[in-house]
Short mmCIF file of C-alpha atoms in Angstrom, two decimals:
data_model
loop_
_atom_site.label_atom_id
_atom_site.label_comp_id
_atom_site.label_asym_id
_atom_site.label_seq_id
_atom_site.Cartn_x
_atom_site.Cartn_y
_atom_site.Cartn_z
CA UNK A 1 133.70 95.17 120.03
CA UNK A 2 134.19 93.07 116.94
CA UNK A 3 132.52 94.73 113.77
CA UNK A 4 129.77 92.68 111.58
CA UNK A 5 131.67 93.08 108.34
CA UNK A 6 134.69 92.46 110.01
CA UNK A 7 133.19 89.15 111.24
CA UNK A 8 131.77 88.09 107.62
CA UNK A 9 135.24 88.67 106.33
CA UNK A 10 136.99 86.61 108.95
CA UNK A 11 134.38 84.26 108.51
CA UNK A 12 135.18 83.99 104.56
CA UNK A 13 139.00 83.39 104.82
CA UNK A 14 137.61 80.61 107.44
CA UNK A 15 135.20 78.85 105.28
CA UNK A 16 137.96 79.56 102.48
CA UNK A 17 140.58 78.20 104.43
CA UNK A 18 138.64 75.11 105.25
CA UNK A 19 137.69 74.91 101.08
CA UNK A 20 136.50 71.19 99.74
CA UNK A 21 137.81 69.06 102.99
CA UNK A 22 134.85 69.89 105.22
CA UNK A 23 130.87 70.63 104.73
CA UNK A 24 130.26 71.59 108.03
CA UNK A 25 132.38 72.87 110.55
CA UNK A 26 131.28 72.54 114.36
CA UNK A 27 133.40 75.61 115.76
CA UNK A 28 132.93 75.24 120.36
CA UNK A 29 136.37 77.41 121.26
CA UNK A 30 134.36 80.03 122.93
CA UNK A 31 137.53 82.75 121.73
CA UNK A 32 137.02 81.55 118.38
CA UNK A 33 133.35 81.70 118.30
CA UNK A 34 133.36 85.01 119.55
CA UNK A 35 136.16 85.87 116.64
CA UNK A 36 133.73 84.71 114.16
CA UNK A 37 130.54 85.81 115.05
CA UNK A 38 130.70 88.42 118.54
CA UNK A 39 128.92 86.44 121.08
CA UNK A 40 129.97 86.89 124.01
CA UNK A 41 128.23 85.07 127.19
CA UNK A 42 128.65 86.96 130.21
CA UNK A 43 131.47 85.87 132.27
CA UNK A 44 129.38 86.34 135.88
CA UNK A 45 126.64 84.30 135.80
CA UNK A 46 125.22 80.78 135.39
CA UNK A 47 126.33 81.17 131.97
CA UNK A 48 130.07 81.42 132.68
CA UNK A 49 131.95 78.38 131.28
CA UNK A 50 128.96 77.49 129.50
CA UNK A 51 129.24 75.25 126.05
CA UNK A 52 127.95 77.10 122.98
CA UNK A 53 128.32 75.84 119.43
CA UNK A 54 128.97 77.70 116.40
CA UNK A 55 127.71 75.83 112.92
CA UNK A 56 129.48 76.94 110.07
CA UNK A 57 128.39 75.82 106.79
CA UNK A 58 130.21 75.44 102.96
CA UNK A 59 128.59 78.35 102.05
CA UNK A 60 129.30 80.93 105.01
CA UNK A 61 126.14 80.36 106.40
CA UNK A 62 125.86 80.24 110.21
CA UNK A 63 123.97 78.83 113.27
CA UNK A 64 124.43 79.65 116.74
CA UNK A 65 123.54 77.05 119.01
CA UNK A 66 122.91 78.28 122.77
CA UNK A 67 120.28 77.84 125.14
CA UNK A 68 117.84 80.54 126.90
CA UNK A 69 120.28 81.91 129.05
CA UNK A 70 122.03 83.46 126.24
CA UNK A 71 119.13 84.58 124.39
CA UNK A 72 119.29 88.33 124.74
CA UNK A 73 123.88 87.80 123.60
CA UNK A 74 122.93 85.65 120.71
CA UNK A 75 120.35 87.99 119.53
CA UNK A 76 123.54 90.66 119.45
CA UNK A 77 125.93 88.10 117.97
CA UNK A 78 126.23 88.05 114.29
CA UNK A 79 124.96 84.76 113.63
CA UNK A 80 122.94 83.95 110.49
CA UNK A 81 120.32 82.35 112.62
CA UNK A 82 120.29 81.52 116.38
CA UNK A 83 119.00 78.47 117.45
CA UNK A 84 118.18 79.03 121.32
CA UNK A 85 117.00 75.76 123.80
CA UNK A 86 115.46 75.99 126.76
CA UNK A 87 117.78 74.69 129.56
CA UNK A 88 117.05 76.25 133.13
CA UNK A 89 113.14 78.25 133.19
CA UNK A 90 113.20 78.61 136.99
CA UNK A 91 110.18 76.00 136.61
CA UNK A 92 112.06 73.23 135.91
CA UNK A 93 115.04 70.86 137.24
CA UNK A 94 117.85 71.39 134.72
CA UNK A 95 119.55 68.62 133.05
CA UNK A 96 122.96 68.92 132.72
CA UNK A 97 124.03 71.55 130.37
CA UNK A 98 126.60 69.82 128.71
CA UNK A 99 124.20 67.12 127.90
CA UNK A 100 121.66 69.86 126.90
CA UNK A 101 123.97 71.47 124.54
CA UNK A 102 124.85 67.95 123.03
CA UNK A 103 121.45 67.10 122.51
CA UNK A 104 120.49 70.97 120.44
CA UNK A 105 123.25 70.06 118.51
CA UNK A 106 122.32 66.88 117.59
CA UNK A 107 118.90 67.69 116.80
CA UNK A 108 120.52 70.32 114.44
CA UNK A 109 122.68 68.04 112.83
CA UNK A 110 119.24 65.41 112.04
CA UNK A 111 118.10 68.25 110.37
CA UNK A 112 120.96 69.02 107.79
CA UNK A 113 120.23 68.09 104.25
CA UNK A 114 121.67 66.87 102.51
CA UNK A 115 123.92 64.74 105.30
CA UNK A 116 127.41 65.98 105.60
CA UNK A 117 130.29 63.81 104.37
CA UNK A 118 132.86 66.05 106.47
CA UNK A 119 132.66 67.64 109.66
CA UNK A 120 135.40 69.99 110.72
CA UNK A 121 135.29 69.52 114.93
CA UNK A 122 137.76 71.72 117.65
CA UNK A 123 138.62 68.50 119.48
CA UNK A 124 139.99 70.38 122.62
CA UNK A 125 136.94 72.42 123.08
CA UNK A 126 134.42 69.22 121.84
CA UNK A 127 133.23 66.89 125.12
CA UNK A 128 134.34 63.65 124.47
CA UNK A 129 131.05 62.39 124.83
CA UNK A 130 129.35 64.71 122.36
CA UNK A 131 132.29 63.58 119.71
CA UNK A 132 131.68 60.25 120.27
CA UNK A 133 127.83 60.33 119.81
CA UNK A 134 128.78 62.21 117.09
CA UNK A 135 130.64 59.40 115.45
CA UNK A 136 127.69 56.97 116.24
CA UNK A 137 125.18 59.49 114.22
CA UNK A 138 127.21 59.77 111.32
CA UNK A 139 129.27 56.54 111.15
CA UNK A 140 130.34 57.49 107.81
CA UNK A 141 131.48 61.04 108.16
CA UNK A 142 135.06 61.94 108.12
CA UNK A 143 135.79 64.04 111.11
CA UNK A 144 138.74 66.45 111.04
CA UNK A 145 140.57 68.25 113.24
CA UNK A 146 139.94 71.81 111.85
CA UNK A 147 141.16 73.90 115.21
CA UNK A 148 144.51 75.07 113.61
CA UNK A 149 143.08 76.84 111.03
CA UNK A 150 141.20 79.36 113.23
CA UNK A 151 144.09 79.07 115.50
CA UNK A 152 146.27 80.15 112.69
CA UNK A 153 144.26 83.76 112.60
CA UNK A 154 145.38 84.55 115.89
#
């Protein structure tokens, strides 16, 4: 098991790393969200496989973005703040969780202020359709390809 301070300092050479080229970093490689922050989704259930983002901000704030199947691991994780969407209740059909998860992290993104001018993305581990609505949002936001860096720490 990962340690918090271990975490924040892994996080800091991260953020660090990334310095002035990127606001907001949208980390989705589930190894390198765990590396970051601990979460870990459980790998038998409904929640195997599943897409979970990690919001990293300029500042070394962070925001876990999951949905209520991974309430009680997020909780755990070592996340700043968890931001936790209902996707399956038992009561309801489920939409596709890919969609899902696109959709909480849009909704996150609308409320960033002020807007980012650079977004770091892990394009291998980003659904092309969440990248490209992300594009759409933010027409004039320079998207990088930050994966390397985190890649780099491995």
């Amino acid at each position: 098991m990962l340690t918090r301070n271990g975490c924040r300092k892994r996080l800091q050479r991260f953020v660090g790393e990334l310095g002035r080229d990127v606001d907001l970093a949208i980390v989705s490689n589930p190894i390198h969200v765990h590396y970051l922050i601990n979460f870990i989704p459980p790998h038998i259930s409904l929640s195997a496989g599943s897409l979970n983002f990690l919001i990293v901000h300029s500042d070394c704030r962070t925001a876990l973005l999951t949905d209520n199947w991974l309430a009680k691991e997020a909780g755990e994780a070592y996340a700043d703040k968890a931001e936790i969407y209902p996707w399956y209740t038992f009561h309801n059909i489920p939409e596709d969780r890919i969609a899902a998860r696109g959709g909480s992290l849009f909704k996150y993104l609308d409320k960033y202020k002020p807007r980012p001018e650079r977004i770091g993305i892990e394009p291998c581990f980003l659904p092309v359709g969440i990248a490209d609505t992300l594009r759409k949002i933010f027409p004039k936001v320079k998207i990088s390809d930050m994966s390397h860096i985190l890649t780099g720490h491995r």
